[in-house]
Short mmCIF file of C-alpha atoms in Angstrom, two decimals:
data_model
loop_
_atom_site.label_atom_id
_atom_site.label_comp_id
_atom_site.label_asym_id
_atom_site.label_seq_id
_atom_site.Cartn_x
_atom_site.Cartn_y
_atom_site.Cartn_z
CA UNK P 1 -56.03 -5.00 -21.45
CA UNK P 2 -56.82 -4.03 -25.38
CA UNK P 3 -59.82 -1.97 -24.54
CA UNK P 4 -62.23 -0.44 -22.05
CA UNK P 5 -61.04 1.07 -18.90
CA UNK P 6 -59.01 0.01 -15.64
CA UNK P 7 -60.04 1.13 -12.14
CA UNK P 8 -56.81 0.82 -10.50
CA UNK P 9 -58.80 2.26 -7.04
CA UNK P 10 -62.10 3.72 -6.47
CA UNK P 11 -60.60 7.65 -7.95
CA UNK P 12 -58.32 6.40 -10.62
CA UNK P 13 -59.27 5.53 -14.02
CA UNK P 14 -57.17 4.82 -17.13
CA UNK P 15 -59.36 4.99 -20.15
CA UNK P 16 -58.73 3.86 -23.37
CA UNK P 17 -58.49 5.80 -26.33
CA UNK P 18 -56.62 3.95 -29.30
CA UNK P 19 -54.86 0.79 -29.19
CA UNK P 20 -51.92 2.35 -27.75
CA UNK P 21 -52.94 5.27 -25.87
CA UNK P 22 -54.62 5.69 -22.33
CA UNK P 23 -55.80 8.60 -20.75
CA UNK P 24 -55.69 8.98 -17.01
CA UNK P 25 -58.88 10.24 -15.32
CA UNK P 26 -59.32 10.94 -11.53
CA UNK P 27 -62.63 9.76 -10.19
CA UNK P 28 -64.70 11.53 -7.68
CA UNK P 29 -67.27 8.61 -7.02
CA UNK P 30 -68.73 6.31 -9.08
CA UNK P 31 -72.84 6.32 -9.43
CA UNK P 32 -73.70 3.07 -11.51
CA UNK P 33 -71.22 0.10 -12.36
CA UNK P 34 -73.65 -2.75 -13.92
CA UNK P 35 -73.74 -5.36 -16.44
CA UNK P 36 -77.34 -5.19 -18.33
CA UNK P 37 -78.12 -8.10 -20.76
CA UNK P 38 -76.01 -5.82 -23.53
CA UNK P 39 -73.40 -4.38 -22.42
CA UNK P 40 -71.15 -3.04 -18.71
CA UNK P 41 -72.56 0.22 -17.63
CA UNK P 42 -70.38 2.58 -15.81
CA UNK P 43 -71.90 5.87 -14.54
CA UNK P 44 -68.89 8.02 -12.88
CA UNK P 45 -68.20 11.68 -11.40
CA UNK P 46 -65.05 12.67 -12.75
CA UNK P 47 -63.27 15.65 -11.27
CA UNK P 48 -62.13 17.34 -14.13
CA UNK P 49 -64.85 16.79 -16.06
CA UNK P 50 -68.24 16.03 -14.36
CA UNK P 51 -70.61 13.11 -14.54
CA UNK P 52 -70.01 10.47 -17.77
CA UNK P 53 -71.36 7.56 -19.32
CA UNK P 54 -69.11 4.56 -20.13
CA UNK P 55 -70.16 2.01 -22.40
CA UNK P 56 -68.19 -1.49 -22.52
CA UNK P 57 -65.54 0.88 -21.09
CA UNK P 58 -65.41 3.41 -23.71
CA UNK P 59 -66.38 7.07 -23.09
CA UNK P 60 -70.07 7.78 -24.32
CA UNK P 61 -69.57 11.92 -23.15
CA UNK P 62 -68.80 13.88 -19.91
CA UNK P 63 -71.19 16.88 -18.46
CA UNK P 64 -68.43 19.80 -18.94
CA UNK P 65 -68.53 18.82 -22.53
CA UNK P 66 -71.01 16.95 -23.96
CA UNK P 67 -72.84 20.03 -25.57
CA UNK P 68 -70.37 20.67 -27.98
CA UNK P 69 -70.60 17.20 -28.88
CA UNK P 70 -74.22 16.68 -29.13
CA UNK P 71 -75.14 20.00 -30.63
CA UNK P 72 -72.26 19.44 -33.13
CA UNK P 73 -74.05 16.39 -33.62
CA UNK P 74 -77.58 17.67 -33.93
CA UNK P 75 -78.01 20.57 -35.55
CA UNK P 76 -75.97 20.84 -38.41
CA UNK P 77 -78.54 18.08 -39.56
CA UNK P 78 -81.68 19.85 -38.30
CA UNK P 79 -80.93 23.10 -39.62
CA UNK P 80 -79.89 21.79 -43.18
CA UNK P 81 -83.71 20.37 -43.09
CA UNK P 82 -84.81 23.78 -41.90
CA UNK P 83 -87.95 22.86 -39.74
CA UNK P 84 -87.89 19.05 -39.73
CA UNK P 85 -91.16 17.79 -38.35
CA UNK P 86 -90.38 14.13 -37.79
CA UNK P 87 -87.11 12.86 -36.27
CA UNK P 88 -85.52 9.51 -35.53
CA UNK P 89 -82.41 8.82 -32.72
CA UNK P 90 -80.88 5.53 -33.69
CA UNK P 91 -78.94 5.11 -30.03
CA UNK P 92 -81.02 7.04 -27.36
CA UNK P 93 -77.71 6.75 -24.92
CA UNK P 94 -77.53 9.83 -22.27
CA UNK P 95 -81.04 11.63 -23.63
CA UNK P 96 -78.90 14.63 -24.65
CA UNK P 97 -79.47 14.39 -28.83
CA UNK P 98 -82.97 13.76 -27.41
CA UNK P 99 -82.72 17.23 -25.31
CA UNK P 100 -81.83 19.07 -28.50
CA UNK P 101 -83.63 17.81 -30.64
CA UNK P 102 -87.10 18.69 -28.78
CA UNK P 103 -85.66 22.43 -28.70
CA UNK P 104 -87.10 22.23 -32.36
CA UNK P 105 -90.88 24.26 -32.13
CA UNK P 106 -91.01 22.50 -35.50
CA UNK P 107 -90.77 19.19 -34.47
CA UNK P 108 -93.94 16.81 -34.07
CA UNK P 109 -92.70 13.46 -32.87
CA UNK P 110 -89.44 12.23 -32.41
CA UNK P 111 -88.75 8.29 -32.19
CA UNK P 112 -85.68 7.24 -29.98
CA UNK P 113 -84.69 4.02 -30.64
CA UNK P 114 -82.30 1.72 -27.87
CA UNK P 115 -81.45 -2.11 -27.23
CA UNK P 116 -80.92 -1.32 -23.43
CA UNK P 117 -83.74 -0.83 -21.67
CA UNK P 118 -81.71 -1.11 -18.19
CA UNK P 119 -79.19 1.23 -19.69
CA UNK P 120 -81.91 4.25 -19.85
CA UNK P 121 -83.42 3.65 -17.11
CA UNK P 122 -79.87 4.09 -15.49
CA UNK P 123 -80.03 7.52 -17.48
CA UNK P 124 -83.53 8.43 -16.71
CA UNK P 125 -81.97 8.65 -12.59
CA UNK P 126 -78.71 9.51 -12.37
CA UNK P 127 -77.44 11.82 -15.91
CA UNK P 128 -81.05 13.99 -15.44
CA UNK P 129 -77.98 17.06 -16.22
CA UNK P 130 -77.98 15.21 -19.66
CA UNK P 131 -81.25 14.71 -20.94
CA UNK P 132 -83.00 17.44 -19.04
CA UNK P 133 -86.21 15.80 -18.53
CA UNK P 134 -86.88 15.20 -22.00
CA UNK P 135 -88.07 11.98 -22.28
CA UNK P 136 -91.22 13.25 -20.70
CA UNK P 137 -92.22 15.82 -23.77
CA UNK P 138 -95.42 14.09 -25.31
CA UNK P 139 -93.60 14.68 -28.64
CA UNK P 140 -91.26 11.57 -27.56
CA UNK P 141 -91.38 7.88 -28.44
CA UNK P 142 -89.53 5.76 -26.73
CA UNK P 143 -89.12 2.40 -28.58
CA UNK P 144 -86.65 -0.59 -27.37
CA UNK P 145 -85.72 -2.83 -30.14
CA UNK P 146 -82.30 -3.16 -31.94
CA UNK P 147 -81.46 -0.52 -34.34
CA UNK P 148 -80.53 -2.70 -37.07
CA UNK P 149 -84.50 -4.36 -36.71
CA UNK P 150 -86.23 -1.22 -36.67
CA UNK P 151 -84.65 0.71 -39.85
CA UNK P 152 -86.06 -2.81 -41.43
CA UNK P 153 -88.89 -2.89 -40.24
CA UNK P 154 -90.00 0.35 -40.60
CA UNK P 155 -88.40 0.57 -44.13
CA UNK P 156 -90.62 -2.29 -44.79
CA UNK P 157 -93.90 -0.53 -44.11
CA UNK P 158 -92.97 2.92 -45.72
CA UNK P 159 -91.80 4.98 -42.39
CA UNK P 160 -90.94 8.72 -43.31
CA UNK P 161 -88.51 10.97 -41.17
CA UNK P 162 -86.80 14.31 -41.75
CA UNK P 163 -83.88 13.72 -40.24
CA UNK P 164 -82.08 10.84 -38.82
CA UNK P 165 -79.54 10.46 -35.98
CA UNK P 166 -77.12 7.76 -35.52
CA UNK P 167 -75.59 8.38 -32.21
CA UNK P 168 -74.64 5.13 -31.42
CA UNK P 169 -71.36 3.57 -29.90
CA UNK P 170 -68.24 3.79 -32.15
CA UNK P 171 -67.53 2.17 -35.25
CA UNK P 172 -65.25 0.24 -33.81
CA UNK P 173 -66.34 0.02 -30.20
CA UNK P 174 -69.34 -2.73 -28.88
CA UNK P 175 -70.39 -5.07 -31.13
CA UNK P 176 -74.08 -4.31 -30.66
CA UNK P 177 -73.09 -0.52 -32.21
CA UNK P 178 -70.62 -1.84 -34.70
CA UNK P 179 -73.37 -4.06 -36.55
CA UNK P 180 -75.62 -0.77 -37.17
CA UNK P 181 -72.95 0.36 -39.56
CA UNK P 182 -74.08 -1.08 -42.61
CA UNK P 183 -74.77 -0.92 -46.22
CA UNK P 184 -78.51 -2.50 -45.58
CA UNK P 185 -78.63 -0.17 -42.71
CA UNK P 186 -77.78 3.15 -44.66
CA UNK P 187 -80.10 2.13 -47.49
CA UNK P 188 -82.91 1.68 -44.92
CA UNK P 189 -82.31 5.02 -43.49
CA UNK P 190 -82.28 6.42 -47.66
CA UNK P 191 -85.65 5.26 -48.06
CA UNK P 192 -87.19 6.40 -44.76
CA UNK P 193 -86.04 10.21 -45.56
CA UNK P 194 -87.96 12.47 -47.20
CA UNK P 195 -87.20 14.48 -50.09
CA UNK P 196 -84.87 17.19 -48.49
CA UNK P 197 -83.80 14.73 -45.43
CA UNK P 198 -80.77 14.01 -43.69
CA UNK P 199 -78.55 11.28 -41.85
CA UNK P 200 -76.32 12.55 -39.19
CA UNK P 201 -73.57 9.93 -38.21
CA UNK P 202 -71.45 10.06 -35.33
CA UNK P 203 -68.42 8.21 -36.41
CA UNK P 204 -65.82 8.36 -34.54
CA UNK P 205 -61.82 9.18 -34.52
CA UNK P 206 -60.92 9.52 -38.82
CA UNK P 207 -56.87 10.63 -37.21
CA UNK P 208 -56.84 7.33 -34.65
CA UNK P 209 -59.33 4.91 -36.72
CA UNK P 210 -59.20 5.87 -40.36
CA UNK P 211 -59.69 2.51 -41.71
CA UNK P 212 -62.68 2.12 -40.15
CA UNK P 213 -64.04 5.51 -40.71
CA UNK P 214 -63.23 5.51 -43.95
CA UNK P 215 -65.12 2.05 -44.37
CA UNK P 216 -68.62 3.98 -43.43
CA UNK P 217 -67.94 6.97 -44.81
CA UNK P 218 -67.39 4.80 -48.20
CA UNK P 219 -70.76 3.05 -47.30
CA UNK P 220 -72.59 6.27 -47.03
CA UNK P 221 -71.40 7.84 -49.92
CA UNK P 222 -72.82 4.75 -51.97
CA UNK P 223 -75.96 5.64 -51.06
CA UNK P 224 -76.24 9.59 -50.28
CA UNK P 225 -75.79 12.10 -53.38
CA UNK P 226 -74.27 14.25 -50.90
CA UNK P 227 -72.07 13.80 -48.25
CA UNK P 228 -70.24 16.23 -46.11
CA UNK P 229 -67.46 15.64 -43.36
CA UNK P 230 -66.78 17.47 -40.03
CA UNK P 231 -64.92 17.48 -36.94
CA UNK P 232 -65.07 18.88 -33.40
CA UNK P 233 -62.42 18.64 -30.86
CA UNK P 234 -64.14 17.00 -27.47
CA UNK P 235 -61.54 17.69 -24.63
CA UNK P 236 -62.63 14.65 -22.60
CA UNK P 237 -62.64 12.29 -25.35
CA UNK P 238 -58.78 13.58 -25.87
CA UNK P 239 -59.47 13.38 -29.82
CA UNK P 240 -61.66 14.92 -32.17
CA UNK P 241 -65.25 13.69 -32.89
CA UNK P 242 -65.89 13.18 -36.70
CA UNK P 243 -69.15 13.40 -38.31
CA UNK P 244 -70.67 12.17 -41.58
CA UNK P 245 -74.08 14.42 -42.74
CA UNK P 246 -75.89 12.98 -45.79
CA UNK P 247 -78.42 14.78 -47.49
CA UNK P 248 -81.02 13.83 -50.15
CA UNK P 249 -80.87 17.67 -52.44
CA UNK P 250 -79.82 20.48 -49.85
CA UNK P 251 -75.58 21.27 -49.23
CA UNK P 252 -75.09 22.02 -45.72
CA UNK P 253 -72.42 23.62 -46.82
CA UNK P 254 -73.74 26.46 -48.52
CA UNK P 255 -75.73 27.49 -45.72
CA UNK P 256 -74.84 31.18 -44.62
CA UNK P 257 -73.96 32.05 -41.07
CA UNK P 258 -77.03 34.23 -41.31
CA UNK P 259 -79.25 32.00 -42.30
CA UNK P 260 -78.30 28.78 -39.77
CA UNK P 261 -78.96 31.54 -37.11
CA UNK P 262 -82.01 32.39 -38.61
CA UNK P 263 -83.59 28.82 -38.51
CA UNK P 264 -82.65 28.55 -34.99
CA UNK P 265 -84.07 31.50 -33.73
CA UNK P 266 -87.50 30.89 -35.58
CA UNK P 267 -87.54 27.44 -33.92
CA UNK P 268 -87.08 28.77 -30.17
CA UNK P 269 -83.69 26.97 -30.01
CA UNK P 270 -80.95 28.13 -27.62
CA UNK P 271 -77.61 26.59 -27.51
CA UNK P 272 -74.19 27.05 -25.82
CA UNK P 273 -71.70 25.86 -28.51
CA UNK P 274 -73.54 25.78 -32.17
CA UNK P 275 -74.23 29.10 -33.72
CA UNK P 276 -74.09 30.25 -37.54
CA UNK P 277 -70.24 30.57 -36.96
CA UNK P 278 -69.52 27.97 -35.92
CA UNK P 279 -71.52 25.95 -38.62
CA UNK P 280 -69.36 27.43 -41.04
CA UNK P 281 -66.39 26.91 -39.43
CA UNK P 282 -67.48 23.05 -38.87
CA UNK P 283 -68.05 22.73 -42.61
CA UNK P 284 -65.00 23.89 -43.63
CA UNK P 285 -62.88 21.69 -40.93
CA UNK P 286 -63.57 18.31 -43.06
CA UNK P 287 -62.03 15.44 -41.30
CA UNK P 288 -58.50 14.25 -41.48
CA UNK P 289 -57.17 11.86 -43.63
CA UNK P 290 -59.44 12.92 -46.45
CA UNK P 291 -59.49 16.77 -46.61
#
């Protein structure tokens, strides 16, 4: 099998992480194991690691660890802005960008954009440890159209966001994700930002996949005037998690410790993982293969 996962019985799981490399994963009992008109959902308890969301067999994130991803994810971006208003999830997945991003006392809306409307209601009952609720703030939209449709659309009739979130399946995972990686795409999201905005972009392995990181990394530095690189080690995804942030006029990386935890305490955010710290030490990690 090239990709996705095997269930050898009900509690063993090989999953795959590069085209020659599996990773064994005992399974405690498995919650949701559909096909929706987009894609195979598996829900799963996995002993070492807690509850996780598999998409077309690849591993979306795991409860023991999915904060470090998602607030590596989200606030670098957010906190570059400084008190970002206006917010837009391209890939509303488990809810959890959704959860931090709502942490923001500055925010006023925030538009999360999916395909898979049977996907999130899947979310919505069973990963309620990932998303905390949050669809339910009134600050939420929930919208369920194809990524790659709305950042045209809404393009098209002059939509304006602070920051922008694409925290969608891998560059080179499920063709619904891959096709949101684009030049169109990117230039969409360029004219949707405002003046000091910024594009977070989840993109993958740079050490397993560097061709195609480096293809959107290439795509977004086209567009963006500047573009910073960073990585985060996820222990369940057995690799670390590169990230692409793209700014408009402010350097994320010449944000002081002091001042990253400054933003976040005026906006009433609490996190587990992201701190001033560790922003700096994020910002100076790069990604590999082009540090």
């Amino acid at each position: 099998m090239s990709n996705g996962y095997v269930i050898r019985t009900p509690l063993q799981c090989v999953q795959y992480v590069a085209p020659h490399t599996w990773a064994y994963m005992s399974v405690r009992r498995i919650l949701v194991n559909e096909k929706t008109k987009y894609q195979h959902v598996l829900i799963a308890e996995l002993e070492d690691f807690g509850k996780a969301l598999f998409l077309d067999g690849i591993l979306q994130s795991a409860q023991a660890d999915e904060h470090i991803y998602h607030e590596s994810l989200v606030h670098p971006a957010m906190v570059t802005v400084g008190n970002p208003e206006r917010v837009l999830i391209l890939g509303t997945g488990e809810g959890a960008a959704l959860r931090e991003v709502v942490k923001y006392s500055s925010v006023k809306e925030v538009v999360t954009v999916d395909i898979d409307y049977e996907l999130i209601k899947y979310v919505k009952e069973y990963l309620r440890e990932f998303h905390n609720d949050s669809f339910k703030d009134p600050r939420v939209k929930e919208v369920y159209q194809d990524a790659v449709d709305y950042v045209r659309d809404a393009a098209a009739i002059g939509e304006r966001f602070d920051v922008v979130i694409m925290d969608l399946t891998d560059p080179y995972g499920s063709e619904i994700g891959t096709r949101v990686y684009s030049t169109n795409v990117i230039k969409g999201i360029y004219s949707m930002l405002n003046e000091h905005g910024a594009l977070i972009v989840q993109a993958g392995s740079s050490f397993l996949f560097p061709k195609e990181y480096g293809l959107v990394y290439d795509m977004v530095k086209l567009t963006f005037p500047l573009v910073t690189e960073y990585q985060v080690w996820i222990p369940s995804f057995m690799y670390a998690e590169s990230f692409i942030l793209a700014t408009k006029s402010t350097n994320p990386l010449k944000l002081s410790s002091d001042k990253v935890d400054a933003v976040l305490r005026i906006n009433g955010v609490k996190t587990r993982f992201y701190n001033g710290k560790v922003h700096s030490a994020l910002m100076a990690l790069g990604s590999y293969n082009r540090t």
